[in-house]
PDB file of C-alpha atoms in Angstrom:
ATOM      1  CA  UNK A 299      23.918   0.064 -18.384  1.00  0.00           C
ATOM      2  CA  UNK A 300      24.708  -1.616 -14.862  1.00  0.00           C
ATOM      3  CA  UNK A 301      27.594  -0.390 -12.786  1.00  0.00           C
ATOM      4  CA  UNK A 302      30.018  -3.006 -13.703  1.00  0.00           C
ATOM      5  CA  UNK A 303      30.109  -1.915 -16.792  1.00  0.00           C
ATOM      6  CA  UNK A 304      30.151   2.157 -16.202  1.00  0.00           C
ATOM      7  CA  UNK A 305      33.068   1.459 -14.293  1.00  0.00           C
ATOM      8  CA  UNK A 306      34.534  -0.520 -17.416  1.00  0.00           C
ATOM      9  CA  UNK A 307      34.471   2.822 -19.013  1.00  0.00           C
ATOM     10  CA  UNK A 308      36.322   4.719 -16.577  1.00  0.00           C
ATOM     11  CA  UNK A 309      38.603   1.956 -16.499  1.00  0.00           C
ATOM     12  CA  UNK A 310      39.309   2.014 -20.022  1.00  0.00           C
ATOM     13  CA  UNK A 311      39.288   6.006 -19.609  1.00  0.00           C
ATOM     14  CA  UNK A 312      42.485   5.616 -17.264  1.00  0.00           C
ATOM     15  CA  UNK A 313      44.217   3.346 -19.563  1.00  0.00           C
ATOM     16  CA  UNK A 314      43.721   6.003 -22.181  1.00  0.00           C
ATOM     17  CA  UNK A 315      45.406   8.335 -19.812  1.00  0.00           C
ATOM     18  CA  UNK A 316      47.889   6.224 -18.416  1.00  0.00           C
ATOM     19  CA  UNK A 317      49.205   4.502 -21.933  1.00  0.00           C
ATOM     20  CA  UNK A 318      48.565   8.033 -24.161  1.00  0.00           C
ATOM     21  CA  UNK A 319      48.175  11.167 -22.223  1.00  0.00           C
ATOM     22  CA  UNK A 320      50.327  11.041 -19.556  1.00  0.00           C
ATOM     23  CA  UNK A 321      53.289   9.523 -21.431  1.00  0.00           C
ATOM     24  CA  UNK A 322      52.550  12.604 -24.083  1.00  0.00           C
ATOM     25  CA  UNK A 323      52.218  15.341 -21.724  1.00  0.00           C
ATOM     26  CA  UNK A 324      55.777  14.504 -19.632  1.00  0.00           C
ATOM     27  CA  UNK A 325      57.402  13.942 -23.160  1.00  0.00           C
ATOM     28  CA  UNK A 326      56.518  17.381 -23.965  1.00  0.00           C
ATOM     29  CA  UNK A 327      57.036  19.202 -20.678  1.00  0.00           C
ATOM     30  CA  UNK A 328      60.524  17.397 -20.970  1.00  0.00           C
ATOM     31  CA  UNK A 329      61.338  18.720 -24.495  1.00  0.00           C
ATOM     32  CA  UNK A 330      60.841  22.200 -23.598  1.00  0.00           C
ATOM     33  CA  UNK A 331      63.732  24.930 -23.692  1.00  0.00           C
ATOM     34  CA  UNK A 332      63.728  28.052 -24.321  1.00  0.00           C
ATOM     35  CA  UNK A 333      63.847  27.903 -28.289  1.00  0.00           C
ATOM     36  CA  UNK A 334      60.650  26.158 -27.711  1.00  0.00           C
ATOM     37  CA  UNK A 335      58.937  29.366 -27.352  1.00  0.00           C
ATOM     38  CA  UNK A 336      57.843  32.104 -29.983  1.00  0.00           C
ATOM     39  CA  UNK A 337      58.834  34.902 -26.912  1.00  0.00           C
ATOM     40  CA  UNK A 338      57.048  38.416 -27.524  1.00  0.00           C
ATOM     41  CA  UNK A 339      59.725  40.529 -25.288  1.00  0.00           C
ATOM     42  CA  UNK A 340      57.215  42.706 -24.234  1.00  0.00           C
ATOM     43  CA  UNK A 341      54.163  40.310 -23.297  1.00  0.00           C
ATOM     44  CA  UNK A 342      56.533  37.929 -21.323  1.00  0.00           C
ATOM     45  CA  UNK A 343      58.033  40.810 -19.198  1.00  0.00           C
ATOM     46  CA  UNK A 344      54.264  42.124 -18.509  1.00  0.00           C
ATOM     47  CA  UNK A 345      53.323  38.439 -18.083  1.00  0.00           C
ATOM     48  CA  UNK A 346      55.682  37.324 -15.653  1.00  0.00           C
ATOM     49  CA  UNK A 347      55.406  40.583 -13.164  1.00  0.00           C
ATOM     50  CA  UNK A 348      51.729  39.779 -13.555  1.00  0.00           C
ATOM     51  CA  UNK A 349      51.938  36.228 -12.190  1.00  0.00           C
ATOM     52  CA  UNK A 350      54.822  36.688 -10.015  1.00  0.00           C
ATOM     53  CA  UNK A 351      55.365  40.236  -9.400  1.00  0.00           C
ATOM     54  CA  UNK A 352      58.517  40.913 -10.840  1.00  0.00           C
ATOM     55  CA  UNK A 353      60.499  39.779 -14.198  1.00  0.00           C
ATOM     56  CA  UNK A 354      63.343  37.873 -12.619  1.00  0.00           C
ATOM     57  CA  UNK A 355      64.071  34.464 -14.447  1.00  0.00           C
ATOM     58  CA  UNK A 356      62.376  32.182 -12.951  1.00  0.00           C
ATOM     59  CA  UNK A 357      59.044  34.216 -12.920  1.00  0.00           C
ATOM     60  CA  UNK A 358      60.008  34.977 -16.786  1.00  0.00           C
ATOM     61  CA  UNK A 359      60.084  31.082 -17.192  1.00  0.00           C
ATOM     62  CA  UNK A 360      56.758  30.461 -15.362  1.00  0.00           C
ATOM     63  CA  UNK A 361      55.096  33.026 -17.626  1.00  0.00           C
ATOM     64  CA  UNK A 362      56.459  30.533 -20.713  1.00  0.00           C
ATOM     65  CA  UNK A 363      56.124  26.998 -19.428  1.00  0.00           C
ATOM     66  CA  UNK A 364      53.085  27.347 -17.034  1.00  0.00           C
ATOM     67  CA  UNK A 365      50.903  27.904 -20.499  1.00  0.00           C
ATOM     68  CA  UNK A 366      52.273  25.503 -22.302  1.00  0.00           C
ATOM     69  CA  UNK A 367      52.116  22.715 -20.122  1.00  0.00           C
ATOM     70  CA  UNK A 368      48.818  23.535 -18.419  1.00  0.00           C
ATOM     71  CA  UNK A 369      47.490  24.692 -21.583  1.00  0.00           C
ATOM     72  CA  UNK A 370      48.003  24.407 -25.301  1.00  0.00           C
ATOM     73  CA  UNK A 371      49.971  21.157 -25.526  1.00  0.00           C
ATOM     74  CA  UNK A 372      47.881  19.159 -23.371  1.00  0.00           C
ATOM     75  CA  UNK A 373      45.066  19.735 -25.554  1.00  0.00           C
ATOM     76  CA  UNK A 374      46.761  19.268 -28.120  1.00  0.00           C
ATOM     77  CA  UNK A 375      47.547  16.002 -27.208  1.00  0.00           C
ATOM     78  CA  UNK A 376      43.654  14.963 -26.174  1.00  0.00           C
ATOM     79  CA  UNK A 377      42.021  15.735 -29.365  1.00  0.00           C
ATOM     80  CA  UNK A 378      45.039  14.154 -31.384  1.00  0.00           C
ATOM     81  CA  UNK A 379      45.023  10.927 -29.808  1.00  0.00           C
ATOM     82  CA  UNK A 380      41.395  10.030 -28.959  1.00  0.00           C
ATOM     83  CA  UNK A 381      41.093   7.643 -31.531  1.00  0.00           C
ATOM     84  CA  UNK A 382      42.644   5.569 -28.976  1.00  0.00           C
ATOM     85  CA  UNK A 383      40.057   6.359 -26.444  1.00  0.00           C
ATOM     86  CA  UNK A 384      37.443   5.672 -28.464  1.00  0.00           C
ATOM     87  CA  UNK A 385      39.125   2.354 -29.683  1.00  0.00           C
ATOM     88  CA  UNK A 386      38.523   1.299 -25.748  1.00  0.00           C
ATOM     89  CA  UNK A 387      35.497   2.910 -25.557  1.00  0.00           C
ATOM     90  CA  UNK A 388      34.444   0.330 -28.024  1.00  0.00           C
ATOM     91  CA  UNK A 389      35.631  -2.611 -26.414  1.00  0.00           C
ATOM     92  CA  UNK A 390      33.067  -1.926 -23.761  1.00  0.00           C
ATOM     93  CA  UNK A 391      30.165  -0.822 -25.582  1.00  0.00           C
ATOM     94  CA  UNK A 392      30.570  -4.060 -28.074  1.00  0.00           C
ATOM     95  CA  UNK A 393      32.991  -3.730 -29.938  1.00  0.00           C
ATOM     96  CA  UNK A 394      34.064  -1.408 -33.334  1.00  0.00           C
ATOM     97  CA  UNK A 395      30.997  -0.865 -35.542  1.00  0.00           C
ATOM     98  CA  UNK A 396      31.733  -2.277 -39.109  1.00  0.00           C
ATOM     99  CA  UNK A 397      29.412   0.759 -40.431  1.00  0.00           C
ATOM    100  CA  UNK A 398      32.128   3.836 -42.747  1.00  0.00           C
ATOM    101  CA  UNK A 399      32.333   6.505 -40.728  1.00  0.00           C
ATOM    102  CA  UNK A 400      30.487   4.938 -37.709  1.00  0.00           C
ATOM    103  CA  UNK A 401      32.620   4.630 -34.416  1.00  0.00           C
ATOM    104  CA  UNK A 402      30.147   3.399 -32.096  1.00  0.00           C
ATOM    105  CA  UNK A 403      27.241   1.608 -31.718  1.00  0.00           C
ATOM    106  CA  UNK A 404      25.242   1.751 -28.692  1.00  0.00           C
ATOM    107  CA  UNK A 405      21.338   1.009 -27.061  1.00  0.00           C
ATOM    108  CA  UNK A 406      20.436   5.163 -26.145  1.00  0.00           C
ATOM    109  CA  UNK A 407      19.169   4.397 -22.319  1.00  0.00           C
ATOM    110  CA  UNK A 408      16.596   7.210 -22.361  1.00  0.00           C
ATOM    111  CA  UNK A 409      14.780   6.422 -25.863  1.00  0.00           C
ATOM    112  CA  UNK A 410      16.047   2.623 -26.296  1.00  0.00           C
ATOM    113  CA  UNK A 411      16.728   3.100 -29.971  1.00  0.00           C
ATOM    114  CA  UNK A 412      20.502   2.233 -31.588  1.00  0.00           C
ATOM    115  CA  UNK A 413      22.287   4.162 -32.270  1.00  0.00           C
ATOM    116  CA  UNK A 414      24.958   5.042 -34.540  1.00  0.00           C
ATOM    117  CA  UNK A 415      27.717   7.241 -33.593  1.00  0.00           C
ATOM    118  CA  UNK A 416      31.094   8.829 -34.940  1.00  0.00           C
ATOM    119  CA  UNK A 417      33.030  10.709 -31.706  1.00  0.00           C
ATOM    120  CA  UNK A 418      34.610  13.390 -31.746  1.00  0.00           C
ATOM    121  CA  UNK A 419      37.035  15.220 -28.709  1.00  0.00           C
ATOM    122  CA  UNK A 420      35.531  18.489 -28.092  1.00  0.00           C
ATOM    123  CA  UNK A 421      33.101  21.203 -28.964  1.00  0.00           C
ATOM    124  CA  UNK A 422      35.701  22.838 -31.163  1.00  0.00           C
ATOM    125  CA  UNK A 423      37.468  19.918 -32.772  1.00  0.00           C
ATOM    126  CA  UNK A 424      36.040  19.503 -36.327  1.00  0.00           C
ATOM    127  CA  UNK A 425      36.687  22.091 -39.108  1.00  0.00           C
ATOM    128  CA  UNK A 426      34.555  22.789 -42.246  1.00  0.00           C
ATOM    129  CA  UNK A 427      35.626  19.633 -44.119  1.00  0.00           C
ATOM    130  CA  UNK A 428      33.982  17.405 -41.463  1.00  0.00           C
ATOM    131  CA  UNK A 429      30.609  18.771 -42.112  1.00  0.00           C
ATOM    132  CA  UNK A 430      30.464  17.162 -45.378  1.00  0.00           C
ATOM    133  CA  UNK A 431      32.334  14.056 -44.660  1.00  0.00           C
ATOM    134  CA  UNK A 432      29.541  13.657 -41.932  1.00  0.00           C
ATOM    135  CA  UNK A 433      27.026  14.308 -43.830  1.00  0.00           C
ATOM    136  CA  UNK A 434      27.874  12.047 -46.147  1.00  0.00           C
ATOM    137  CA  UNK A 435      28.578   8.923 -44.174  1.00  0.00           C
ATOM    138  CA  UNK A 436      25.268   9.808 -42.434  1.00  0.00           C
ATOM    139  CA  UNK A 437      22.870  10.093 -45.930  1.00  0.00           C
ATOM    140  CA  UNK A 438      24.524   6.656 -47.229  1.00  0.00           C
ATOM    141  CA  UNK A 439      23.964   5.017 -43.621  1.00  0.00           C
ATOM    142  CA  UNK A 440      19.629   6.056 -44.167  1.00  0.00           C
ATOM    143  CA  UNK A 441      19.817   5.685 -47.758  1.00  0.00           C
ATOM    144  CA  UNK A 442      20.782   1.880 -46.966  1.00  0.00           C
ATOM    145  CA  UNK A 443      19.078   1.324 -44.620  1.00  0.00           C
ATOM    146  CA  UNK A 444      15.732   2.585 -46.926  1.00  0.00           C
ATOM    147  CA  UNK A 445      16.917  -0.090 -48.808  1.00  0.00           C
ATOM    148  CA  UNK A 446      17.460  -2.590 -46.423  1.00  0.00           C
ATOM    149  CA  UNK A 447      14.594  -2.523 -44.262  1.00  0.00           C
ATOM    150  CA  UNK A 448      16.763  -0.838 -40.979  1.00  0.00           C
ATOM    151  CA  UNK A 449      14.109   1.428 -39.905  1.00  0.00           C
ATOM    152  CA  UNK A 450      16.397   4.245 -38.802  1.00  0.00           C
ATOM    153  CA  UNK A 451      15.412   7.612 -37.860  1.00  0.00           C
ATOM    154  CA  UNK A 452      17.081  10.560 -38.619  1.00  0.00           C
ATOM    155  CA  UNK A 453      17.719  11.008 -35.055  1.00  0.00           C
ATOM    156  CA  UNK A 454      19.221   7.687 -34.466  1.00  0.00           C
ATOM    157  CA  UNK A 455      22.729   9.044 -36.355  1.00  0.00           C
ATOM    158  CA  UNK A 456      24.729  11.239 -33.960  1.00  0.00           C
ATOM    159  CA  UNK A 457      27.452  13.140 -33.293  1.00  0.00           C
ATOM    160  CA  UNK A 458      28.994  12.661 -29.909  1.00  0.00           C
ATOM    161  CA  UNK A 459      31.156  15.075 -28.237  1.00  0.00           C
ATOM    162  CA  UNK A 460      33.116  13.549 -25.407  1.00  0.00           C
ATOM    163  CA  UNK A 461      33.542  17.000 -23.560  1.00  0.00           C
ATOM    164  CA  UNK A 462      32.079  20.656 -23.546  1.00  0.00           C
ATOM    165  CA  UNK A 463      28.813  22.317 -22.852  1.00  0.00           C
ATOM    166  CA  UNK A 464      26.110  22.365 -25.928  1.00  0.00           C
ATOM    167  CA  UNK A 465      26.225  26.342 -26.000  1.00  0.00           C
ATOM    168  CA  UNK A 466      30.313  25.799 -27.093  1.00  0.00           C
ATOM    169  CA  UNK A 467      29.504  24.069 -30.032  1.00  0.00           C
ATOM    170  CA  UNK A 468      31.406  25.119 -32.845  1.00  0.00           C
ATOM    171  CA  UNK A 469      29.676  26.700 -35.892  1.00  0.00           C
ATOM    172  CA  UNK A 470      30.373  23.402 -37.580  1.00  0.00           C
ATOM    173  CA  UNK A 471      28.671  21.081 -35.092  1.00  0.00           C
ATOM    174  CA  UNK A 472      25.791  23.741 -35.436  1.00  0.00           C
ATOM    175  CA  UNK A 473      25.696  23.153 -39.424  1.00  0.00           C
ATOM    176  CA  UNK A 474      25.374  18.911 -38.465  1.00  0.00           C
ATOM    177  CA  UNK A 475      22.934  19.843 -35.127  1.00  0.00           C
ATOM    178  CA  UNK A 476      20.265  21.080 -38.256  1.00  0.00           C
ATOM    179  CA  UNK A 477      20.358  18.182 -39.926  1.00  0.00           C
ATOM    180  CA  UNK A 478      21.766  15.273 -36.889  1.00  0.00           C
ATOM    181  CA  UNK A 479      21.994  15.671 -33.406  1.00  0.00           C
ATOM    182  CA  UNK A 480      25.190  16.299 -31.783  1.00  0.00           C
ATOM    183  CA  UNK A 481      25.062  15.146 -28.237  1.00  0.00           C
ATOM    184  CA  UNK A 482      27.842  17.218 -25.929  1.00  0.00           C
ATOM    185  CA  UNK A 483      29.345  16.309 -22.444  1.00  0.00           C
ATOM    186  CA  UNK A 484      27.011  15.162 -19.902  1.00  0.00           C
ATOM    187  CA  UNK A 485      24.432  14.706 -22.654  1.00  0.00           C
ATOM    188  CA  UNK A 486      26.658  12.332 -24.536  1.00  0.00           C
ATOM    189  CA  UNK A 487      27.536  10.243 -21.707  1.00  0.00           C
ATOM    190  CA  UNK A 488      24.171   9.969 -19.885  1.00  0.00           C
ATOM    191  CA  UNK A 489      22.631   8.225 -23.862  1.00  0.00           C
ATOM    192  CA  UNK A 490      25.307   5.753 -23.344  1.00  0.00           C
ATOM    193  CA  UNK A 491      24.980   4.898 -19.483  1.00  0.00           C
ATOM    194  CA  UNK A 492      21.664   6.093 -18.610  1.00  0.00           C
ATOM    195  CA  UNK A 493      23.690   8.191 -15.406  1.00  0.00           C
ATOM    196  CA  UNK A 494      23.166  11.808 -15.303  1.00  0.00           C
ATOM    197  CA  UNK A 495      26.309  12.252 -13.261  1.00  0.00           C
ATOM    198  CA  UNK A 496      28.453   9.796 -15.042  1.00  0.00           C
ATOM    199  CA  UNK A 497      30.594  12.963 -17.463  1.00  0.00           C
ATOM    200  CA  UNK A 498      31.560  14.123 -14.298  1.00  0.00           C
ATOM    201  CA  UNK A 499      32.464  10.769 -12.560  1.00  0.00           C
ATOM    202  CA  UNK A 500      35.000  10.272 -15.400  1.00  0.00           C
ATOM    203  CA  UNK A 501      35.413  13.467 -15.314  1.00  0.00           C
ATOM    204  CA  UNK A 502      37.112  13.379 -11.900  1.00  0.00           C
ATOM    205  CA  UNK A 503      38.437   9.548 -12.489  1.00  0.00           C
ATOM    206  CA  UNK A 504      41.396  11.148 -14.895  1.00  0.00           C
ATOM    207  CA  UNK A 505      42.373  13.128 -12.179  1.00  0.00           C
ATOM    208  CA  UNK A 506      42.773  10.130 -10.003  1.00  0.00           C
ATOM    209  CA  UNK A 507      45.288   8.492 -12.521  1.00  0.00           C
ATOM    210  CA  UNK A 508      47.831  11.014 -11.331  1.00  0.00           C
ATOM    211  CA  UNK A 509      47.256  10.281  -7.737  1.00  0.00           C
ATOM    212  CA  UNK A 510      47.392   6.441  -8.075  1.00  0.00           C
ATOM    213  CA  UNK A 511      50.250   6.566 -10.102  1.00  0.00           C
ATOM    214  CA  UNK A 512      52.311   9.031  -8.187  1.00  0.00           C
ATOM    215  CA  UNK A 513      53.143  10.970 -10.726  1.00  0.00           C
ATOM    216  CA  UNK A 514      54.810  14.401  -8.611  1.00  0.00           C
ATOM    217  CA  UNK A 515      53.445  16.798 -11.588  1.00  0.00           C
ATOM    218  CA  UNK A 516      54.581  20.120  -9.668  1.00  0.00           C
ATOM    219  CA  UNK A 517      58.231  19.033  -8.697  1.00  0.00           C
ATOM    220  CA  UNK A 518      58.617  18.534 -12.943  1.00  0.00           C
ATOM    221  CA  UNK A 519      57.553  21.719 -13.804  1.00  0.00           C
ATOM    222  CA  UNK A 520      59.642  23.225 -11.101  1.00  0.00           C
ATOM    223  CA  UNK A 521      62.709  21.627 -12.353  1.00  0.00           C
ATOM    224  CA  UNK A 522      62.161  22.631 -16.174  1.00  0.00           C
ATOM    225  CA  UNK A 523      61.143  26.349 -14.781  1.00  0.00           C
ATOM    226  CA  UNK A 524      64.780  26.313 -13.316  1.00  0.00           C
ATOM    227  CA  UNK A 525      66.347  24.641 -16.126  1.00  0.00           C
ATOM    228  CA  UNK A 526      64.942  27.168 -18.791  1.00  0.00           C
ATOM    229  CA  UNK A 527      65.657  30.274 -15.834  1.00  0.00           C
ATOM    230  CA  UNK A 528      69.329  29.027 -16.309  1.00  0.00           C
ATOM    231  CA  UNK A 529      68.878  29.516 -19.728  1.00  0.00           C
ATOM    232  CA  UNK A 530      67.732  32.948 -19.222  1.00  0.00           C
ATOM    233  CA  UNK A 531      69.951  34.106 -17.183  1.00  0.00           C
ATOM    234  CA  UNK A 532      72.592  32.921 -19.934  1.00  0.00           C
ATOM    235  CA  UNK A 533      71.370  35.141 -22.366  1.00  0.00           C
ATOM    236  CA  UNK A 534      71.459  38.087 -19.974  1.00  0.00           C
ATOM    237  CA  UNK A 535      67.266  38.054 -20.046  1.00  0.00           C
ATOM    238  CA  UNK A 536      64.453  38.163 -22.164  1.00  0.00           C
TER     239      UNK A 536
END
């Protein structure tokens, strides 16, 4: 894969962000009040003189938004919605394969084979249905192509991961790994560009959206921290 089109990828990698992510994540910081929150009294009061030293409201709303936004909802929001990444990802690689249960198709650059793909977010995303549904798609993709003449190897039909390290893998991944490989991270992305360091180039690029957009992530927080304080102090504290 030439450079052009590595950068296509992180290209189509911001737009994910830009028309999916970001949207998401300031829709949900901006939703948040204090009903939002399941609040343990004692955890939050530990919590908050942990991170700030003392339990007055606005260190009592840090303790509740800081997670949620950083944390949880975000990724959340990644795994639910990267059918649309991987709708671009497509675009670049040549287009939507018109295999069931095949997302991409793609040349590996270290072997040179095809290969046929279904992507997945992360190394903890799939749950003990998927294994089968796999599976399946996978034995009727060699079965035809037994028929047809394809020539496909068992290791030709992968799982890709688009984050994670290998040793994260989820025990489900681990029942597919014994029977297809499931390539993680920087293994993933180096099959499809032939670049080592590419995972961590767009990696890095997604962090650059908010920086070319301007997007002032800490004054938001800051201003729903003080709006759900207010809250708190309402209610005469947590």
């Amino acid at each position: 894969m030439n450079e052009q089109q590595k950068q296509s990828i992180i290209e189509a990698g911001k737009a994910y962000f830009r028309s999916t992510i970001i949207p998401n994540h300031l829709r949900n910081l901006e939703k948040l009040s204090l009903r939002s929150f399941n609040i343990n009294p004692f955890l939050i009061n530990y919590l908050a003189a942990f991170l700030c030293g003392n339990t007055e409201p606005v260190s009592l709303a840090k303790a509740l938004v800081y997670p949620r936004i950083l944390g949880t909802s975000l990724n959340t929001s990644f795994g639910q919605n990267i059918q649309v990444f991987i709708s671009q990802l497509q675009e670049v690689v040549g287009g939507a394969s018109g295999i069931d249960g095949i997302d991409i198709e793609f040349v590996d650059a270290l072997d040179g084979r095809r290969k046929y793909c279904q992507c997945k977010a992360g190394p903890q995303t799939i749950n003990k249905d998927d294994i089968a549904s796999i599976l399946g798609h996978f034995k009727y993709l060699m079965n035809k192509s037994r028929l047809d003449r394809m020539g496909l190897q068992f290791d030709d039909l992968i799982v890709g991961v688009f984050y994670g390290e290998r040793e994260d893998l989820s025990a489900f991944y681990k029942a597919i790994d014994s029977h297809y490989p499931v390539l993680c991270g920087s293994d993933f992305w180096e099959r499809i560009t032939g670049d080592c360091n590419f995972y961590n180039r767009l990696s890095k690029a997604f962090g650059q959206v908010v920086e070319e957009d301007g997007i002032d992530g800490s004054r938001l927080i800051l201003s729903k921290v003080n709006e759900i304080a207010g809250e708190i102090k309402e209610k005469g504290g947590l």
